[in-house]
Coordinates of C-alpha atoms and ligand atoms in Angstrom, one line a residue:
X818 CA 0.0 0.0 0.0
X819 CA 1.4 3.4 -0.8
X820 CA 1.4 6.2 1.9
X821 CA -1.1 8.3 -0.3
X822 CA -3.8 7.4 -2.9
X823 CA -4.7 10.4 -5.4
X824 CA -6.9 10.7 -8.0
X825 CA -8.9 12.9 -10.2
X826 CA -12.4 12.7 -12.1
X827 CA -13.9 14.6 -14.3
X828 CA -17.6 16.5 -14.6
X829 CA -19.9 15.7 -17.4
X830 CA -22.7 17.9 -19.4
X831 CA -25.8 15.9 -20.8
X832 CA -26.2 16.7 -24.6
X833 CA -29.3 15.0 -24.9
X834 CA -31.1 12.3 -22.8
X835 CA -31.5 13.3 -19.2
X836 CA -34.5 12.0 -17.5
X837 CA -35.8 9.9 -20.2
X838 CA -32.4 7.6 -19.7
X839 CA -33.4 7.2 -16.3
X840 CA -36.5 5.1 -17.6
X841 CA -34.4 3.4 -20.4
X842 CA -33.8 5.5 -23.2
X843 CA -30.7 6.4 -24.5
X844 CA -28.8 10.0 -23.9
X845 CA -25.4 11.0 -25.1
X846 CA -23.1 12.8 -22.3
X847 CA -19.8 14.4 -22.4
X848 CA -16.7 14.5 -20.3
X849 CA -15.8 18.1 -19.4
X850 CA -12.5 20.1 -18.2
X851 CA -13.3 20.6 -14.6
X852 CA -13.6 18.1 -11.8
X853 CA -12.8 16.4 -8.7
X854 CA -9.5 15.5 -6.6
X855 CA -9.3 13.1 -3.7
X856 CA -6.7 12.0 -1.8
X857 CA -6.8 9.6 0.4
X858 CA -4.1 8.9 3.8
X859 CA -3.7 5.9 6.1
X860 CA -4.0 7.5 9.5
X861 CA -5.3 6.5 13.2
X862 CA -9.2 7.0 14.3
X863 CA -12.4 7.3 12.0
X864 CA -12.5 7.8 8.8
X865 CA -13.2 11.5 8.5
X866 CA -13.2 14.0 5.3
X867 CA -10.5 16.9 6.0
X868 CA -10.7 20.1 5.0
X869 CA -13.5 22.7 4.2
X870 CA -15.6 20.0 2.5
X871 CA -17.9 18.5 5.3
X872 CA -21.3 16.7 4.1
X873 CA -22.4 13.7 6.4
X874 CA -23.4 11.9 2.9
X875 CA -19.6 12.4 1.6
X876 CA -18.3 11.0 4.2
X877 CA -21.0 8.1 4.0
X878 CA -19.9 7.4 0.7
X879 CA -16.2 7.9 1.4
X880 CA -16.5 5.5 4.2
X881 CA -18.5 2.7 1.7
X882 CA -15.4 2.6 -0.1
X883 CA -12.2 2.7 2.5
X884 CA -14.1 1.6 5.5
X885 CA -15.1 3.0 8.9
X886 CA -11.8 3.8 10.9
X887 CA -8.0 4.1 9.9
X888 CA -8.2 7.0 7.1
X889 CA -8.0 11.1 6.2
X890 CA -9.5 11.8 2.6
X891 CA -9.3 15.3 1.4
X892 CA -11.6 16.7 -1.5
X893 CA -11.1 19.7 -3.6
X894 CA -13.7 20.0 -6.7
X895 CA -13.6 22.7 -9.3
X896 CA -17.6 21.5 -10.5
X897 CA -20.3 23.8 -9.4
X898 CA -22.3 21.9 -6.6
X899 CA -25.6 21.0 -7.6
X900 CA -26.2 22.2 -11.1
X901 CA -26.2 19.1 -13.4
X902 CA -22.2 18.8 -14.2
X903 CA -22.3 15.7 -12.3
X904 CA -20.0 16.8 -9.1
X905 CA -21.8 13.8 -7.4
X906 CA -20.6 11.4 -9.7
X907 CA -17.1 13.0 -9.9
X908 CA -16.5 12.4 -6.2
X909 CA -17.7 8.8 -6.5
X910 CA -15.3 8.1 -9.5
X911 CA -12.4 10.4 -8.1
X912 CA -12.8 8.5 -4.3
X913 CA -12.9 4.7 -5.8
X914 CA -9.8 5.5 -8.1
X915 CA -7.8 6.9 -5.5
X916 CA -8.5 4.1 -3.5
X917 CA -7.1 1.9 -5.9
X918 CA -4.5 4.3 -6.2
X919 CA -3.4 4.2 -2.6
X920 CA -3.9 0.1 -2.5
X921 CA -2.6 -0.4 -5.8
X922 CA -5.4 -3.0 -6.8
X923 CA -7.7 -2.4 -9.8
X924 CA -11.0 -1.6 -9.6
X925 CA -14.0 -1.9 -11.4
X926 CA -14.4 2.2 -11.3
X927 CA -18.3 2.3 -12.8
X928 CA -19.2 -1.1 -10.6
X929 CA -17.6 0.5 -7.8
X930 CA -18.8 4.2 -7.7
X931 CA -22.4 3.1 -8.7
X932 CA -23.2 2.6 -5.1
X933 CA -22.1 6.0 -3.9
X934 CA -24.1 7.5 -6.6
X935 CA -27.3 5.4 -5.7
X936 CA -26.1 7.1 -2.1
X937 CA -26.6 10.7 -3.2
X938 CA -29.3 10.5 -6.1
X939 CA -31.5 7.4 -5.2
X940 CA -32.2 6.3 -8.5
X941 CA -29.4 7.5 -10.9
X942 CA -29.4 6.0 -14.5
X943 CA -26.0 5.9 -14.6
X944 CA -24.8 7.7 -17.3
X945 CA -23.0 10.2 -15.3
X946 CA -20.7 7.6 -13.6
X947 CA -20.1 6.2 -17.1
X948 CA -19.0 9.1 -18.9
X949 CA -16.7 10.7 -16.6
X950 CA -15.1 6.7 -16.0
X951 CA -14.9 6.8 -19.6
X952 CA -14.2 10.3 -20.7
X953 CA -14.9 11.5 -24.0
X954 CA -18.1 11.5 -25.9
X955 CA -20.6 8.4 -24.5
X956 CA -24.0 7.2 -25.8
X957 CA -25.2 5.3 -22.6
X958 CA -28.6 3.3 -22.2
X959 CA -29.9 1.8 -19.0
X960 CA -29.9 -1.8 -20.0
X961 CA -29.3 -5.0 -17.7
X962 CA -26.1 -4.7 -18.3
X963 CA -25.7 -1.1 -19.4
X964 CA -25.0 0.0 -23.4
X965 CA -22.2 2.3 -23.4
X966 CA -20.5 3.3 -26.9
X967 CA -17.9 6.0 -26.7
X968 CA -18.5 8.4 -29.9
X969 CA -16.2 10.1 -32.0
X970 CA -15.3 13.6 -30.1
X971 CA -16.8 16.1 -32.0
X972 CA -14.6 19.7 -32.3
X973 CA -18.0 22.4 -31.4
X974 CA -17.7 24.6 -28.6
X975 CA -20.9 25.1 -26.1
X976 CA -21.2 27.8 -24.0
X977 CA -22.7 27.2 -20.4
X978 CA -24.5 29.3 -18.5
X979 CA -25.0 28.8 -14.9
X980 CA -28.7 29.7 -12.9
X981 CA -26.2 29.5 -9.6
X982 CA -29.4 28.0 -8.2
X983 CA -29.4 23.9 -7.3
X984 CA -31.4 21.7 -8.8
X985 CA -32.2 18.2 -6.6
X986 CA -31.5 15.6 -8.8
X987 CA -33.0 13.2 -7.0
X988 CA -36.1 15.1 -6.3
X989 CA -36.4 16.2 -9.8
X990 CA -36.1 12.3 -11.1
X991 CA -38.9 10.9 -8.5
X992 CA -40.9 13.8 -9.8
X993 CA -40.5 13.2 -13.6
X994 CA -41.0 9.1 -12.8
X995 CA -44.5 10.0 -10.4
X996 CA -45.7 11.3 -14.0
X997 CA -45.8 8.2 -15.7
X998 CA -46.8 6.5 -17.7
X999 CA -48.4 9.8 -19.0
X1000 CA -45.4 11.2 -20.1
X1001 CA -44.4 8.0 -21.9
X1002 CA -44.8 9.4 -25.7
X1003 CA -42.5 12.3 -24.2
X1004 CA -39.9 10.2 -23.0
X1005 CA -39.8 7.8 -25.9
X1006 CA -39.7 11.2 -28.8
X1007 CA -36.6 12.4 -26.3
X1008 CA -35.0 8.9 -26.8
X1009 CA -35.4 8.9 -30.4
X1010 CA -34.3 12.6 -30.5
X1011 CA -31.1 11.2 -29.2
X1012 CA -30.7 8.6 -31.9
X1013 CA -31.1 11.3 -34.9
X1014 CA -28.5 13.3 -32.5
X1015 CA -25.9 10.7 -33.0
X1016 CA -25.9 10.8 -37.0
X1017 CA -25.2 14.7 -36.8
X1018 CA -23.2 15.0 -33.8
X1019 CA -20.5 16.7 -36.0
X1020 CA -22.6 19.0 -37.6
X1021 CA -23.9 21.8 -34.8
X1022 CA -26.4 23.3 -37.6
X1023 CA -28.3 19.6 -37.1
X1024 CA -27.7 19.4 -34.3
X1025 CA -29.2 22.7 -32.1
X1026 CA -32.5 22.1 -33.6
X1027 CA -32.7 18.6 -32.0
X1028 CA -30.9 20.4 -28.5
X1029 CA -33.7 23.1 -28.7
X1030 CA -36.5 20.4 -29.4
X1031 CA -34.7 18.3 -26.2
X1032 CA -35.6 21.6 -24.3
X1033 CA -39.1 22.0 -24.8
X1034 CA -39.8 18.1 -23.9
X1035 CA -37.9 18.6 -20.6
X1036 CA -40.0 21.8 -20.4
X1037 CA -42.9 19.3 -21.1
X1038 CA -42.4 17.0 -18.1
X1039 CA -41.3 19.6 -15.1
X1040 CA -38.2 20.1 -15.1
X1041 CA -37.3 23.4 -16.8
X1042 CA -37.9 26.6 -14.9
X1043 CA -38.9 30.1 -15.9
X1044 CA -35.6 31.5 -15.8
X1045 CA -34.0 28.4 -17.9
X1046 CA -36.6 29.0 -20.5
X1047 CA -35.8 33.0 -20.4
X1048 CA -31.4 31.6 -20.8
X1049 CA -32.5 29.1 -23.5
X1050 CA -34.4 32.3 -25.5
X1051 CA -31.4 34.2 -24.3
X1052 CA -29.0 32.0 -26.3
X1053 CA -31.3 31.5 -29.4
X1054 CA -31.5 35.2 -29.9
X1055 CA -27.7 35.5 -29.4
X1056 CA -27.2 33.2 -32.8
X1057 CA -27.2 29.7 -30.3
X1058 CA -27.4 26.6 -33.0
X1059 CA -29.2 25.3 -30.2
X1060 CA -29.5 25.4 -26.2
X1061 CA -31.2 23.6 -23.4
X1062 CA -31.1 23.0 -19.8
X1063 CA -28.2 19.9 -19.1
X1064 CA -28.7 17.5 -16.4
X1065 CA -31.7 17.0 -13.6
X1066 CA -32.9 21.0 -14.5
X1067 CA -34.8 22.5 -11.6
X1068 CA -31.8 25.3 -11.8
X1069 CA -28.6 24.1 -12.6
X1070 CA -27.1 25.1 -16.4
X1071 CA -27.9 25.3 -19.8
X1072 CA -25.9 24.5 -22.6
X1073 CA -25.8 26.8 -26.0
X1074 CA -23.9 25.1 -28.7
X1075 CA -22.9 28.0 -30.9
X1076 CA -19.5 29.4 -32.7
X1077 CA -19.5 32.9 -31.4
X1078 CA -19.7 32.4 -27.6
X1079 CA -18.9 35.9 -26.5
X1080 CA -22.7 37.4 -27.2
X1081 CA -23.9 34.6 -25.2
X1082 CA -21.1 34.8 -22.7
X1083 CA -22.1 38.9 -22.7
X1084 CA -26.1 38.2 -22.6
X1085 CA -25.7 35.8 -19.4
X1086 CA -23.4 38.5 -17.5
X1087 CA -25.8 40.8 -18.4
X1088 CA -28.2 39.3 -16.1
X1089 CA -25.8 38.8 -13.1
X1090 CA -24.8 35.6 -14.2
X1091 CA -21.7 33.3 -15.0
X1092 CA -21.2 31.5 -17.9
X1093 CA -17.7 30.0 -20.1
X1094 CA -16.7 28.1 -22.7
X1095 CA -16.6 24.3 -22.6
X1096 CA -16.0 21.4 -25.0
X1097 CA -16.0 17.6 -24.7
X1098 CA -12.9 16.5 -23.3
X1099 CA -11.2 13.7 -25.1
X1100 CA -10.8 10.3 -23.4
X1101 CA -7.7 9.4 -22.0
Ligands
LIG1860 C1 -28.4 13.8 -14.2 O1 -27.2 14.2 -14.6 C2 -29.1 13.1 -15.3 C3 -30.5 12.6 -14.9 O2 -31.0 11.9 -16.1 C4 -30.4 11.6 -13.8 C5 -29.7 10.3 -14.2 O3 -29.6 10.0 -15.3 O4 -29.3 9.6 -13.2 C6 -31.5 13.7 -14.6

């Protein structure tokens, strides 16, 4: 065992998908450049979480992984908390890798940071664990056991705009599931959606139309918010290819694909808000 186990995970955005992959159908996410960094130390008493990062559920989750008593684990994340860029799943990827880091024995990462996700969301699809253990570009469906296909990393940027309001994932997915099987024909158009995403995923003039479309459905079954709605038109009428909220909604961000970020950029600041630039990461 080495004296210190480190590792880092990425975030994720949802391009298309969220919700409806909870229930089966596919979505496509994307690894991003921020994330998570754990580090994990053999030292005496319980295991405890040092450092300005104290949630009871963490340290649940951290504890799931290395065990009650014997270790320090400090956590720095560069994800804002709470707002669909998968900080949840980050942790649980960054803690089980750098717990195989400090033991030096491989780990299934996605079998092994599923339950911390199931910890802090209740009924997570998934996907999020299994982009950011895979990286790049993922189409992922909630099979028995789950479809993942890693897709060719397309070279748009996106611009994301953040409500700085949280959004409660799991909250926001009991919600959307309570309103089936009414919302069925929604879910199933999102999934298909999805599928005609895939062909174009290169070509961002295809492609916003179907983002925009993804939008409105989410819009359709609860999850959107009036001031998402208001940064979705925001984007459109700054020359967006396309925009929609990413992730559980509720708050959180939306996503503009577009090739001339700085209106956008310039229209969210107007309204007291921060946004940047961000593009699918490569895998390793
Ligand atoms: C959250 O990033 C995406 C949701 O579809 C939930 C999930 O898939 O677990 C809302």
């Amino acid at each position: 065992m080495k004296p210190v186990g480190r590792a880092w995970a990425s975030g994720k955005l949802i391009l298309a998908g969220e919700h409806a992959v909870v229930h089966g159908q596919p979505a496509i996410a994307f690894a991003v450049d921020l994330g998570s960094t754990v580090e994990i130390t053999a030292r005496p008493g319980p295991t405890a979480i040092d450092g300005p990062i104290q949630d009871p559920k963490l340290t649940q989750a951290v504890r799931m992984v290395v065990g009650d008593h014997g270790y320090g684990v400090s956590i720095a994340s560069t994800l804002p908390i709470g707002r669909g860029m998968g900080s949840s799943a980050s942790l649980a990827v960054a803690i089980v890798r750098a717990w195989a880091d400090l033991t030096e024995q491989p780990l299934d990462t996605f079998d092994a940071a599923m339950p911390l996700e199931r910890l802090f969301h209740q009924n997570p699809s998934g996907v999020d664990v299994a982009v950011i253990t895979r990286g790049g570009v993922l189409r992922y469906q909630r099979t028995v056991p789950p479809t993942m296909s890693s897709l060719p990393c397309p070279s748009w940027t996106a611009v994301v705009i953040d409500t700085g309001k949280v959004g409660v994932t799991a909250d926001l997915v009991a919600g959307v599931t309570s309103r089936r099987p009414a919302i069925d024909p929604i879910l199933a158009r999102i999934g298909a959606l999805v599928d005609e995403a895939t062909t174009v995923l290169h070509d961002p003039a295809a492609l916003g139309p179907l983002l925009l479309e993804n939008h409105t459905l989410l819009a359709q079954i609860g999850v959107s918010t009036p001031q998402l709605d208001e940064l979705v038109g925001m984007a459109m009428a700054h020359g967006a290819y396309g925009a929609k909220l990413s992730g559980a909604g509720g708050g959180g961000v939306v996503l503009a694909l577009t090739d001339d970020p700085a209106p956008i950029v310039a229209g969210a600041e107007a309204f007291g808000l921060r946004a940047w630039i961000t593009r699918p990461v490569e895998a390793p």
